[in-house]
XYZ file of C-alpha atoms in Angstrom:
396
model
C 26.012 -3.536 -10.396
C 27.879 -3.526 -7.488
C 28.384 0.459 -6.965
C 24.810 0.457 -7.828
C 23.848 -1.838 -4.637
C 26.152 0.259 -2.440
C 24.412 3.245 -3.297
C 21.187 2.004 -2.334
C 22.944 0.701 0.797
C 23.258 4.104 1.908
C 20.084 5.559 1.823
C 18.975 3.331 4.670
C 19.834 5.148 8.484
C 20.009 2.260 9.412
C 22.515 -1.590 9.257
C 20.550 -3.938 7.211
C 21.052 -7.176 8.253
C 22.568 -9.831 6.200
C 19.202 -11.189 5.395
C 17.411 -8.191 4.536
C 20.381 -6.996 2.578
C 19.766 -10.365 0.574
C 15.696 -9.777 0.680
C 16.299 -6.201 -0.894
C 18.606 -7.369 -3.795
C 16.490 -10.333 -5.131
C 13.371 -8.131 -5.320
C 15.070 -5.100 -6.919
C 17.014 -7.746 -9.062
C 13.007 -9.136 -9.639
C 11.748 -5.832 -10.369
C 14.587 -4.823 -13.090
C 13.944 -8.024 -15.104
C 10.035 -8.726 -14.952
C 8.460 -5.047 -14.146
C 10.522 -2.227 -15.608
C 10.614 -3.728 -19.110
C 6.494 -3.154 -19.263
C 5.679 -0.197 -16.752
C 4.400 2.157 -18.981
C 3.118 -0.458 -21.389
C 0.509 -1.314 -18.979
C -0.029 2.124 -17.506
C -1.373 2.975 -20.837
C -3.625 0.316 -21.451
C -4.139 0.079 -17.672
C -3.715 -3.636 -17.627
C -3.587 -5.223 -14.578
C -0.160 -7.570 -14.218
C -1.797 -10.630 -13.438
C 0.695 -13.422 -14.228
C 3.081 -11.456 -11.319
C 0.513 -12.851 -8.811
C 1.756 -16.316 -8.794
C 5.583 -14.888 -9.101
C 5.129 -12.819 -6.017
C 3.989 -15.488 -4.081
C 6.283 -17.423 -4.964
C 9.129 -15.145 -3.520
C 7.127 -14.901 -0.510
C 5.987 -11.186 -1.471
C 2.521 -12.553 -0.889
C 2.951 -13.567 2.603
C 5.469 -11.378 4.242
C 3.938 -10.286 7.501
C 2.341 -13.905 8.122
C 3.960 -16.430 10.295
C 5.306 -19.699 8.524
C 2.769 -22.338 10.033
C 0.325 -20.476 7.731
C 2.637 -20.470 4.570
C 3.475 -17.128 5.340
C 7.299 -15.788 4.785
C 7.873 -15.100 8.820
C 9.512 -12.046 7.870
C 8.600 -8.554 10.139
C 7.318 -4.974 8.863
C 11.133 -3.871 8.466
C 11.346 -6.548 5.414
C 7.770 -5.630 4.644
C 9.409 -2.025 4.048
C 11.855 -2.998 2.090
C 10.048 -4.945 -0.329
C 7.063 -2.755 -0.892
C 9.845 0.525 -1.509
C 11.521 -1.672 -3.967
C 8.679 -2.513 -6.106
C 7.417 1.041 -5.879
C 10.938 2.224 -7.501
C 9.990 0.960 -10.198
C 6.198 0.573 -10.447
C 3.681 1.759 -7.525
C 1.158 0.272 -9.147
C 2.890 -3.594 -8.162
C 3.898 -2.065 -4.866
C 0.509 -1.189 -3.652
C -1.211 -4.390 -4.924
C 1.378 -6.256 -2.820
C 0.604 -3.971 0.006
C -3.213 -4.245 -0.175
C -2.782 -7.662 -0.224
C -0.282 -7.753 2.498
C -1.475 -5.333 5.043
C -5.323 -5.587 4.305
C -7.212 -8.248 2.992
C -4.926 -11.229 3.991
C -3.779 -9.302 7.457
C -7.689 -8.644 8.420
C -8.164 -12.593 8.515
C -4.940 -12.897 10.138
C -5.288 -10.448 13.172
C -9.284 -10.974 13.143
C -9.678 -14.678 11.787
C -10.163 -17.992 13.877
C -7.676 -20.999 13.546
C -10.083 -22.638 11.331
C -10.398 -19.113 8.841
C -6.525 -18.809 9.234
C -5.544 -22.473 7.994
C -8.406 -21.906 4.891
C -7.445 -19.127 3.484
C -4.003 -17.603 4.842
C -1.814 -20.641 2.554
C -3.729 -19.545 -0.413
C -3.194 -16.144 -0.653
C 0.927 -16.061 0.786
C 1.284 -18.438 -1.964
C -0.129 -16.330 -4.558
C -2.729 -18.949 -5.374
C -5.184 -16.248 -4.316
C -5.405 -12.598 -4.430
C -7.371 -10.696 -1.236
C -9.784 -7.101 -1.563
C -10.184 -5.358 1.772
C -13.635 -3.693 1.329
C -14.120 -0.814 3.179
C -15.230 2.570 1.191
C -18.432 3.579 -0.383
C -19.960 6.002 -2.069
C -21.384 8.238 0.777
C -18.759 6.640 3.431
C -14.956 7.312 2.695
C -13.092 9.104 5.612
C -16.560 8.416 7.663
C -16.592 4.644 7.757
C -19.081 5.030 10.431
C -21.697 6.175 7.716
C -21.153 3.053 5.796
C -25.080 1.547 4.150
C -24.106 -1.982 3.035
C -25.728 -4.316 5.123
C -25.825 -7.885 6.636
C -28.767 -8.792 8.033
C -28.425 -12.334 9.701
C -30.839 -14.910 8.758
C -30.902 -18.505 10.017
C -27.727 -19.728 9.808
C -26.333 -17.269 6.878
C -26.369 -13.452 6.644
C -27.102 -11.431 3.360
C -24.968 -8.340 1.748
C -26.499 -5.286 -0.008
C -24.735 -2.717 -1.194
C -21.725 -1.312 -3.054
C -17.698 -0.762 -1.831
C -16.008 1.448 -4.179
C -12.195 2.218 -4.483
C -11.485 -1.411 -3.889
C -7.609 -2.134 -4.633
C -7.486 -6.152 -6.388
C -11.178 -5.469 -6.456
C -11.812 -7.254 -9.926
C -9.398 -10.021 -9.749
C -9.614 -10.819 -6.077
C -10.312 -14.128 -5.141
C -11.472 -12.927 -2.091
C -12.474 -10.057 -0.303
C -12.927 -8.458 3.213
C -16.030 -6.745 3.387
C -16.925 -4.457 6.361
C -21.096 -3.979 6.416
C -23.529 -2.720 8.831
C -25.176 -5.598 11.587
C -26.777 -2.970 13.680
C -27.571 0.535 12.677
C -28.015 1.551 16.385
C -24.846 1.129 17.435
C -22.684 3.038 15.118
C -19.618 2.100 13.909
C -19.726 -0.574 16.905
C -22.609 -1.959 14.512
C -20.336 -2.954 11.787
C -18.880 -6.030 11.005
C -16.523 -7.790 8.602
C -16.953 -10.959 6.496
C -15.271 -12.890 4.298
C -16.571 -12.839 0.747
C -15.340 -15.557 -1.879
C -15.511 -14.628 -5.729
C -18.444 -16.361 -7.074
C -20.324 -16.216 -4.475
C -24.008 -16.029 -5.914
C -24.896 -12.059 -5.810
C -21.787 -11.182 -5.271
C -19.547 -9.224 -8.301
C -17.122 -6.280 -9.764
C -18.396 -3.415 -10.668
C -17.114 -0.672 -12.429
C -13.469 -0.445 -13.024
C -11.876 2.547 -12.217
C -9.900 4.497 -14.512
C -7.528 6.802 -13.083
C -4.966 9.409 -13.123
C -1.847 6.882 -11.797
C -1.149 3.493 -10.385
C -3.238 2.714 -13.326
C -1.820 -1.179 -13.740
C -3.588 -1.385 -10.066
C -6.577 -2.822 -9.849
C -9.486 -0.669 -8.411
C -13.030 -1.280 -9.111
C -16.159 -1.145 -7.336
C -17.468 -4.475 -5.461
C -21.668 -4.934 -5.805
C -23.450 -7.010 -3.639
C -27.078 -7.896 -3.941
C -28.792 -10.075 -1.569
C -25.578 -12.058 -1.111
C -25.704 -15.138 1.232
C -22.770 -16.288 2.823
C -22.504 -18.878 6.189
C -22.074 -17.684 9.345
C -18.742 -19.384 9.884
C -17.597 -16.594 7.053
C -18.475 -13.639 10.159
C -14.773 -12.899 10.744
C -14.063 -11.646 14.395
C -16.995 -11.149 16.503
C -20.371 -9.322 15.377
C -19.690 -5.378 16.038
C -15.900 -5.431 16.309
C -15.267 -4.671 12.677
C -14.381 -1.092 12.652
C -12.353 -2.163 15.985
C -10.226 -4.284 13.994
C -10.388 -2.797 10.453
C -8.514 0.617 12.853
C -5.779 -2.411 14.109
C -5.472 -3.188 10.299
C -5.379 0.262 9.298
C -2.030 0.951 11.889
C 0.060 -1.707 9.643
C -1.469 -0.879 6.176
C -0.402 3.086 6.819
C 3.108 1.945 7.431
C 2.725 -0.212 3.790
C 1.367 3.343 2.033
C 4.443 5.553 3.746
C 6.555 2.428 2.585
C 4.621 3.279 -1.070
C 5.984 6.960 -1.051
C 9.611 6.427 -0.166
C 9.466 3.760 -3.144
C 7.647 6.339 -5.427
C 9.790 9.137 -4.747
C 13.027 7.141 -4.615
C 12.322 6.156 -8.319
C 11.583 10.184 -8.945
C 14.960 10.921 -7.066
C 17.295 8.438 -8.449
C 16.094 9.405 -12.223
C 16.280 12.708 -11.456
C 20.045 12.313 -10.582
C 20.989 10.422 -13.697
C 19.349 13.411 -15.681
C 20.830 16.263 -14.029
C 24.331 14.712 -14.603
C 23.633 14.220 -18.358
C 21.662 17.294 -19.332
C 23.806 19.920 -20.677
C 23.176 24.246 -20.475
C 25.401 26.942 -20.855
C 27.815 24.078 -21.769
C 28.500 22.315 -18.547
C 25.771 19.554 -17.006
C 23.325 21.073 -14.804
C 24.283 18.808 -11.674
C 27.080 21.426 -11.609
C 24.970 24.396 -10.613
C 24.218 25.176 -7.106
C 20.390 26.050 -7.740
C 19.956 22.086 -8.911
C 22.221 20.747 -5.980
C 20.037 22.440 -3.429
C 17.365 21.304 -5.144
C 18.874 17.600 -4.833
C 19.861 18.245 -1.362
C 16.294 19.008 -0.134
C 14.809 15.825 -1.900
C 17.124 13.979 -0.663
C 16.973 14.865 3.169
C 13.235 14.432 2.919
C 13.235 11.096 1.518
C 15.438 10.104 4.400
C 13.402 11.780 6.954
C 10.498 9.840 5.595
C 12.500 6.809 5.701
C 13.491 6.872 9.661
C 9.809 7.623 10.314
C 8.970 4.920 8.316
C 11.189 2.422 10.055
C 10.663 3.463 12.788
C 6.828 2.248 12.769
C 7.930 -0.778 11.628
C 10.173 -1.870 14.129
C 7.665 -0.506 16.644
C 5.203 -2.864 15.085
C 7.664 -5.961 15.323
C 8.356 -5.395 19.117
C 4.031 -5.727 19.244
C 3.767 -2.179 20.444
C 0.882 -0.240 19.235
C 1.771 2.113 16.529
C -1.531 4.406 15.832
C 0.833 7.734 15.700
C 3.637 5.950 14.462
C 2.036 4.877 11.198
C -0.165 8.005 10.929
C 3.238 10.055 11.085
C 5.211 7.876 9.028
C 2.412 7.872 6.228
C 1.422 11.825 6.873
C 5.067 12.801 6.584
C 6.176 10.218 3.422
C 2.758 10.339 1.767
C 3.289 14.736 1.376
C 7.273 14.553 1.028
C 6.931 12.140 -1.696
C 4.683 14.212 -3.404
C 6.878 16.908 -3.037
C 10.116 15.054 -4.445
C 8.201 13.914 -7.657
C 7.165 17.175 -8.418
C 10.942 18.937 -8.168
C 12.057 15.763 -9.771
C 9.512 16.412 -12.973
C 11.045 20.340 -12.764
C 14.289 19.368 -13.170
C 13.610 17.806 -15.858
C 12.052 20.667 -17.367
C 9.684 20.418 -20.682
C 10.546 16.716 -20.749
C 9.457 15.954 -17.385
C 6.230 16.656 -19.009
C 6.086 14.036 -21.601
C 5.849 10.028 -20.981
C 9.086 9.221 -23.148
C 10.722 9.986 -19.365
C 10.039 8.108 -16.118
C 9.156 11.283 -14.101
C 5.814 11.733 -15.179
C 4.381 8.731 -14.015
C 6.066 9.043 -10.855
C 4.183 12.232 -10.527
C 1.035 10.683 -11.627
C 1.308 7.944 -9.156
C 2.448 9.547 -6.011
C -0.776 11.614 -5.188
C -2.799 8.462 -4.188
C -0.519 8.451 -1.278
C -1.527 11.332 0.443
C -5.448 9.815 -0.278
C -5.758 5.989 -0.070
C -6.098 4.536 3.311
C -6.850 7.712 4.748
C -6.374 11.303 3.676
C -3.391 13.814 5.127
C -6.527 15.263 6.820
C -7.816 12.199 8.617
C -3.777 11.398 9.553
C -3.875 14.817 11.218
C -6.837 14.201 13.455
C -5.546 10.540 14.439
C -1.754 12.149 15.525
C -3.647 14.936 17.310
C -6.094 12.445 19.562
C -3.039 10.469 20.483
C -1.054 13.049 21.655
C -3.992 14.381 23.371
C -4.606 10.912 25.148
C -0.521 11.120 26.370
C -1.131 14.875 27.034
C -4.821 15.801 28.322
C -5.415 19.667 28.936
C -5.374 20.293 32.584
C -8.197 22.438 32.637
């Protein structure tokens, strides 16, 4: 056990400190004894792991980002890093409902919320108690949030949802969601807003339940509202500003989805390795032969590359700079090498790479979401290209 902690001691660029070295070993001590056992178990029944809820929270996996005077953990986005790569390792589909949790439901209320919203809800979900949605996509609206139909039209003291978010991560067990609807059609996407949505609120429900090509023990449904009232003291920021902030939340949830890939493909990598030095042809293992080395070597030197961007946005993020490009590049850059790793990784395992007796092939399965889910490579592109056109205009 403890050549196997070294090892994963040096894949970080970086000097853990004594802490995080501590953080990093109880979760991937947490993740070998209650996850690993029933990955593909609930990948094939696509069961969503529940019971973990309350565990997570308990180890503060819940509440990471969120300061301690609102039962949060206190810890920054380098920890945050740490812990979401470790659970991916092993299962993506627990890494990205911590992140979703983490970076977007429970975050939203943080960086948007008042006091009062803050000391309501924030204890209940670091603890695990709760579980938050952050409900942004619909049908006709994904990468153009600006095009979004669901509506809250304010009446009296109240406002009422209709419409439908789809693609919601914890959408069917969520104990509360983030919803981002349209207040005034004039203005755009400076006519949206974003509410706070408790389950069983009358008119408000699950829909359909996604079923999917990975990260199948995720939760991902559709969320239907129909003539939903909630107060007003549920508006969460001010009237207008909710694509404003949803882009804030977006710049720490990308650096939670690169953190997703370097788990992903880490777990690809490190089987990868064990097989190559087992797996015999032409009577010596196939770690021996330069073609599989290189192969290795390239993997390898992308996952770290992915890593230092990745860190990099985090400790960006924990000095309170702004990290739009940061956390596009970081996710851009992980989100594609990732892919790339899982897919050598399933080639060296040849024919059995293919079949789910070997851990590859989910790996593979799971890894393409990155390079989707809280906005496409595409959209990534456009956002690094604006800022460095703001930092470099054209002269003209």
């Amino acid at each position: 056990m403890v050549a196997e902690m070294e090892s994963v001691k040096s894949l970080y660029p970086f000097v853990l400190t004594e802490e995080q070295e501590a953080l990093r070993r109880e979760i991937r001590e947490f993740a070998a004894r209650e996850i690993l056992p029933n990955v593909m178990a609930w990948d094939e029944v696509s069961e969503f792991p529940k019971h973990l809820v309350k565990k997570l929270g308990a180890m503060g996996l819940l509440g990471v980002i969120f300061p301690e005077e609102y039962g949060g953990a206190g810890f920054g986005y380098v920890d945050y890093v740490l812990a979401i790569e470790e659970l991916s390792a092993v299962d993506g589909s627990v890494g990205i409902t911590v992140a979703a949790h983490n970076s977007l439901g429970t975050n939203h209320m943080f960086l948007a919320g008042n006091e009062m919203q803050r000391r309501k809800y924030l204890p209940l979900l670091a603890s695990g108690e709760w579980l938050a949605a952050w409900a942004l996509t619909e049908p006709g609206s994904g990468s153009d949030a600006g095009g979004a139909r669901t509506t809250a039209v304010k009446k009296g003291d109240r406002y009422v949802l209709n419409g439908n978010k789809i693609f919601i991560t914890n959408g069917s067990h969520a104990d509360v969601a983030v919803v981002i609807a349209v207040t005034d059609k004039s203005k755009g996407t400076h006519g949206l807003s974003a509410f706070i949505v408790e389950k069983g609120t009358k008119g408000f429900r699950p829909g359909k339940k996604e079923n999917k090509l990975g990260l199948r023990a995720s939760d991902t449904s559709e969320l239907i509202f129909e003539d939903c009232e909630i107060p007003e003291e549920n508006l969460l920021g001010k009237e207008g500003e909710g694509f404003v902030d949803s882009m804030r939340v977006l710049d720490g949830g990308r650096i939670s989805i690169a953190a997703l890939s370097l788990g992903i493909a880490r777990g690809a990598l490190d089987a990868a390795v064990k097989y190559v030095k087992e797996r015999r042809q032409f009577g010596k293992a196939i770690a021996e032969f330069q073609g599989i080395q290189w192969k290795l070597a390239d993997m390898a030197t992308s996952l770290d590359a992915a890593r230092l961007l990745t860190q990099r946005a985090a400790v960006l993020k924990d000095a309170g700079r702004k990290v739009t490009r940061e956390s596009s590049m970081a996710k851009l850059f992980a989100s594609e090498a990732a892919v790339r790793i899982c897919d050598e990784a399933v080639q060296l395992f040849g024919g059995y790479g293919f079949i789910k007796d070997y851990p590859v092939e989910k790996f593979y399965r799971d890894v393409k979401l990155c390079t989707i889910g809280e906005g496409t490579s595409e959209i990534q592109r456009m956002v690094i290209g604006r800022e460095i056109l703001k930092v470099n205009p054209s002269r003209g």
